[in-house]
Amino acid sequence: MKIKEVSYGRTFNIGSYESERIDLTAELEDNEDEITVITKLRAKIEEVRIKSIK
């Protein structure tokens, strides 16, 4: 089986019974490992979240 793209998403509680969801999807290059790419997507979501609350 060949995986062509991976996605990672996370829902954040922003208080007052509200939440926000951030989802990212990446296309895999021929030599990329899906676990490594998912880890990078997770880090990018954390980065986006930190920037959005400043």
Tab-separated table of C-alpha atoms in Angstrom:
chain	number	residue	atom	x	y	z
A	1	MET	CA	0.000	0.000	0.000
A	2	LYS	CA	1.316	3.433	-0.905
A	3	ILE	CA	0.234	6.355	1.264
A	4	LYS	CA	0.075	9.574	-0.767
A	5	GLU	CA	-0.964	12.100	1.881
A	6	VAL	CA	-1.371	12.389	5.627
A	7	SER	CA	-3.433	14.677	7.843
A	8	TYR	CA	-3.248	15.757	11.442
A	9	GLY	CA	-5.784	17.793	13.356
A	10	ARG	CA	-6.322	18.972	16.881
A	11	THR	CA	-9.165	20.653	18.739
A	12	PHE	CA	-8.289	23.303	21.319
A	13	ASN	CA	-10.522	24.475	24.153
A	14	ILE	CA	-10.606	28.280	24.051
A	15	GLY	CA	-12.841	28.757	27.074
A	16	SER	CA	-16.476	29.729	27.549
A	17	TYR	CA	-17.576	26.359	26.144
A	18	GLU	CA	-15.919	27.165	22.812
A	19	SER	CA	-13.242	25.371	20.854
A	20	GLU	CA	-11.270	25.773	17.670
A	21	ARG	CA	-9.964	23.075	15.370
A	22	ILE	CA	-6.821	23.228	13.275
A	23	ASP	CA	-6.259	20.619	10.547
A	24	LEU	CA	-3.270	20.277	8.234
A	25	THR	CA	-2.715	17.909	5.312
A	26	ALA	CA	0.558	17.167	3.530
A	27	GLU	CA	1.384	15.270	0.357
A	28	LEU	CA	4.183	12.776	0.827
A	29	GLU	CA	7.255	12.900	-1.370
A	30	ASP	CA	8.502	9.538	-2.659
A	31	ASN	CA	11.190	9.219	0.007
A	32	GLU	CA	9.230	10.588	3.003
A	33	ASP	CA	8.078	8.516	5.952
A	34	GLU	CA	4.468	9.157	6.981
A	35	ILE	CA	5.255	9.077	10.716
A	36	THR	CA	7.914	11.767	10.288
A	37	VAL	CA	5.532	13.952	8.294
A	38	ILE	CA	2.734	13.549	10.855
A	39	THR	CA	5.191	14.578	13.576
A	40	LYS	CA	6.059	17.697	11.560
A	41	LEU	CA	2.363	18.491	11.053
A	42	ARG	CA	1.783	18.169	14.784
A	43	ALA	CA	4.646	20.589	15.507
A	44	LYS	CA	3.313	23.031	12.907
A	45	ILE	CA	-0.137	22.989	14.515
A	46	GLU	CA	1.454	23.808	17.882
A	47	GLU	CA	3.347	26.673	16.220
A	48	VAL	CA	0.176	28.033	14.586
A	49	ARG	CA	-1.731	27.779	17.856
A	50	ILE	CA	0.946	29.645	19.817
A	51	LYS	CA	1.017	32.440	17.217
A	52	SER	CA	-2.784	32.710	17.176
A	53	ILE	CA	-3.066	33.307	20.933
A	54	LYS	CA	-0.497	36.123	21.023
